[in-house]
Amino acid sequence: MTLEEKTKLVVGMGFKITLPPGVDSIPGLHLPPTDPEDDRIPEKVAGAAGRTHAIPRLGIPSLTVSDGPAGIRINPIRNNDSSKTYYATAFPVGTLLASSWDTTLLHKVGAAFGNEVREYGTDIILGPALNIQRNPLGGRNFEYYSEDPVVTGHITAAIVNGFQSSGIGTSIKHFAANNQETNRMQVNTVVSERALREIYLKGFEIAIKEAQPWTVMSSYNLINGTYTSQRRDLLTTILRNEWGFKGFVMTDWWGGKDPIQQMNAGNDLIMPGGPDQSKAIATAVQNGTISMQQLDENVTHILNIILQSPTFKKYPYSNHPDAKAHALVSRQAATESMILLRNNNKTLPLATNQKIAVFGNTAYDLIAGGTGSGDVNKAYVITPAQGFTNAGYNVDETWKNNYTTYVTQAKATRKPISILETPPPIPEMPIDPATLAATVSTTDAAIITIGRNAGEGADRKLEGDYYLTPEEKTLLQQIANTYHEAHKKVIVILNIGGVIEIASWRNLADAILLAWQPGQEGGNAIGDIISGKVNPSGKLATTFPMDYKDVPSASTFPGKELPVPTEQMTAQGFLGGKPAEVTYDEGIYVGYRYYNTFHVQPAYEFGYGMSYTTFTYSGLTLNSNTINDTRTARVTITNNGPVAGKEVVQLYISAPANKTDKPAEELKAFAKTNLLQPGKSQTITFTIHTSDLASYNTNASAWIAEAGKYQVKIGASSINILQSATFNLPVDKIAEKDTPLLTPQVNIKELKP
Ligand code: BGC
C-alpha cells in the first residue's frame, strides 16, 4: 500500500446529516470540511453513520457502519419512493434489556438485530453502548445498561456474541468514562485509577475477554487531562496488551483533536474524518512523528476486520429482514425485562374481562426509545392503549378519544427539530372532573402512564424531568382520589429511559410497572404483563434513590466549566460542549456500592423486582477448587407460589477491608432461572474466581485479593439477602500485576467509608 492509501484507510468518510423538513441547520454544529471526491461516492446504505475508504486497486472495499444500540438507524424512505421502505425493528433500550439479567435473551436479541444489520447491507453496528449510569440525570443512560460493571460486562458480552454470530461486527462504546452529555466533546473526567479499573473499565474488560468485539469506539471526553482517543495507555497498553483486544479502535464522531496522537495511541480509525487528517498523518510519517511501523499496525487492525466483513465477502444482502420474526423478539425482550415495582393487595395481574380507563399522553403515544443516534426509524409503535385492547381489555373510549385528539394536536404544533434534539414533552392533559366522575362508575380500574424522553447532547433536568411535573402530580392525585373513593385500583406504568423520583407519590398507586422505553412492541409487552400472560421477571440494574440529594455524584454532576483559551474559541459550539471538568470524588462508591456501604435507604434498590409468584432460596453450599483457583456456590431456587415464573438470582461478596476499603456488598455473578412451574426447583451453580475477589490497589498497581474471611451472599436483590456462607482466604493473592497508568494529575479527595 502507498502512504496515501494507508492514510486514507485510517481516516473514514461518509457522514451525511439529513435535516427534517423545516430545519435548515443545527445550532452550534459546524462540521469540518469533507473531501468533495468522497462526497461523490454513492452510499451503500442511505442514512448509515459513516464508511471507510475503499482501495479498489487492492480489492479493499469500503465498510459501512450504522447506529445504534436499539435498532439499525438508516433512512427508511429513499429517493422519495415510499413504494419500497427500509424500516428497522426498534428493540427495547439498553436499560430495559439489562433489567432482564438474562444473557440467553440478550444473545437472541443480538442475533436477530445483527441479522437485520446484515440484511440492510451494513458491516458494523455502532453499539452496544455500555457506559456506567453514574448519575440518574445522564442524558444517554437509556442507551446504557447499568450502574454496575458486572451486569454491564456480561450483558454486553452476550449481545455482542449474538450480533457477531450473525456475521456482522460491533463497536462497543464509548471507551471510557463517558458518563454525561453536558460539554461532552471537551469534558475532562478526573477519576482515580481504582475507580476506572473497578467501575468504568470493568464492563469493557469483561466484554472484550468474553466476546472479542470487532471494534471499540473511543469516547469524546478526556480522562485525567488527555482525550481518550489520544491515550496510548488506554487504547494499547490496557485494551490490547492487558485484555487481548484484537479488532480496531475508532473515534467517536469528530472526537479528540490530534490525529497524530490518535494514531500513536492506537486509535486506528478516525471517524468520520476528513482530508485534513489524512494529510496531517502523511506529513507526520514523513517527518517521523508517526513511525511507519505504527501506521502499519493501525492499517493492519482495520484490514483484519475488513477481511471478515459481509461487504468483503460480497454478501448478497436482501434489504428484506424478517420484520415479523424480529418484532416477536423485540416483544419478548421487553416482556421478560419489565419490572414490577409495586403490587399492593395483588392488584396485578388484572383480569382481561375488565373495563379500564387509560390516562397519560404516552399511553397513546408510547416513547419506544430515546433520541439522537440511539433513535430508530421504525415502521410502527404499539401504544399501551392498543396493547390493552390486543390483550382483551375493554379500553374506555371517552379518554381514548380525548387523549388521541389532544396528543395529535400538540404534536402538530411542535416546531421541527434535528437529530440532536429531544422533542419537548407534551404537558399532561387537564382532566375534566365531571367526565372523570362519569368514567369511574363505568370502569373497573384506572391505568396512568408517565413518560420521559432524553438523548444525545443534553443531560436531564431535575425539575419536570427527574421530578414529576405539576401536571403529572395533579393527574395522579386526581385519578387516585376518585378511583380510590370508589374502591377501585390505580395502576401506574413508567415509560421512562432513566431513573425518576418515585418515593413521594408511590402511595397513590396500587401497582407500578416500570416498562422503561420498550421498543416498537412495547404496548403489547405491557399488555402481556398487566394481564398476567407473562409473569414479570425483570429486576433493577440501577438504583431508584429516595431523592436526588442521596445520589453520591449529586454535588459533582455534571462538573464545572473551565475558562476558554482564545485559540479554542473557534472550536466552540462544535457538536456542543465547552471545556469543562468533572471530578468523580465518590470513587468506587457508585450506585448500590454507595447506598449499601453508607446505609442510605433507596426507594427501590439495585436488583429489586417483584413477581406474581414467590420463590424460596435454600441449600447454599460452597466448594473450593485449588487447582484452578475457583470456588463454586450452589443454591436451589423453588417456586412456591401459584403461577409459573423466572427468578433473577444474585451473588454478592462482602470482602475483608483491612488494607483497602471495600463496598459492603459487591455483585460478582448472577443468573436467571428457567421458567419454573409452581412447586418446581432449579439449582444454580456460580463460579467465583479468586480474581473476582480482588480490588485494584493503586500503590501496588495490582489487583489484590486480601487474606481474610469472605461472605458469599445470595440475594433476590442487593438488600434482600436470603442465603449466606463464608470462606477464608489464607494469604493475600495478587491476581494481576499491571503498570501505573491513567494516573490523575491532581489529588482526588475520594469518599471513604
Ligand atoms: C455518538 C455515537 C454515534 C456517532 C455516530 C456520536 O455523536 O456519540 O454514539 O455512534 O455519533 O452517529
Coordinates of N, CA, C and O in Angstrom, one line a residue, residues 156-158 160-161 164 170 206-214:
T156 N -23.3 -7.1 27.9 CA -22.7 -6.6 26.7 C -22.1 -7.8 26.0 O -22.3 -8.0 24.8
A157 N -21.4 -8.7 26.7 CA -20.7 -9.8 26.0 C -21.8 -10.7 25.4 O -21.6 -11.1 24.2
A158 N -22.9 -10.9 26.0 CA -24.0 -11.7 25.5 C -24.5 -11.1 24.2 O -24.7 -11.8 23.2
V160 N -23.1 -8.9 22.2 CA -22.1 -8.8 21.2 C -21.9 -10.2 20.5 O -21.8 -10.3 19.3
N161 N -21.9 -11.2 21.4 CA -21.8 -12.6 20.8 C -23.0 -12.9 19.9 O -22.8 -13.5 18.8
Q164 N -22.5 -10.8 16.6 CA -21.4 -11.3 15.8 C -21.6 -12.7 15.2 O -21.1 -13.1 14.2
T170 N -19.4 -5.4 15.8 CA -20.0 -4.4 16.8 C -18.9 -3.3 17.1 O -17.7 -3.6 16.9
I206 N -14.7 -7.1 30.6 CA -15.4 -8.4 30.6 C -15.9 -8.7 29.1 O -15.7 -9.8 28.6
A207 N -16.4 -7.6 28.5 CA -16.9 -7.8 27.1 C -15.8 -8.2 26.2 O -16.0 -9.0 25.3
I208 N -14.6 -7.5 26.3 CA -13.5 -7.8 25.4 C -13.1 -9.3 25.6 O -13.0 -10.1 24.6
K209 N -13.0 -9.7 26.8 CA -12.5 -11.1 27.1 C -13.5 -12.1 26.7 O -13.2 -13.2 26.3
E210 N -14.8 -11.8 26.9 CA -15.8 -12.8 26.6 C -16.4 -12.8 25.2 O -17.1 -13.8 24.8
A211 N -16.2 -11.7 24.5 CA -16.9 -11.6 23.2 C -16.0 -11.1 22.1 O -16.4 -11.2 20.9
Q212 N -14.9 -10.6 22.4 CA -14.0 -10.1 21.3 C -14.7 -9.3 20.2 O -14.8 -9.7 19.1
P213 N -15.3 -8.1 20.6 CA -16.0 -7.3 19.6 C -15.0 -6.9 18.5 O -13.9 -6.7 18.7
W214 N -15.6 -6.7 17.3 CA -14.7 -6.3 16.1 C -14.1 -5.0 16.4 O -12.9 -4.8 16.0

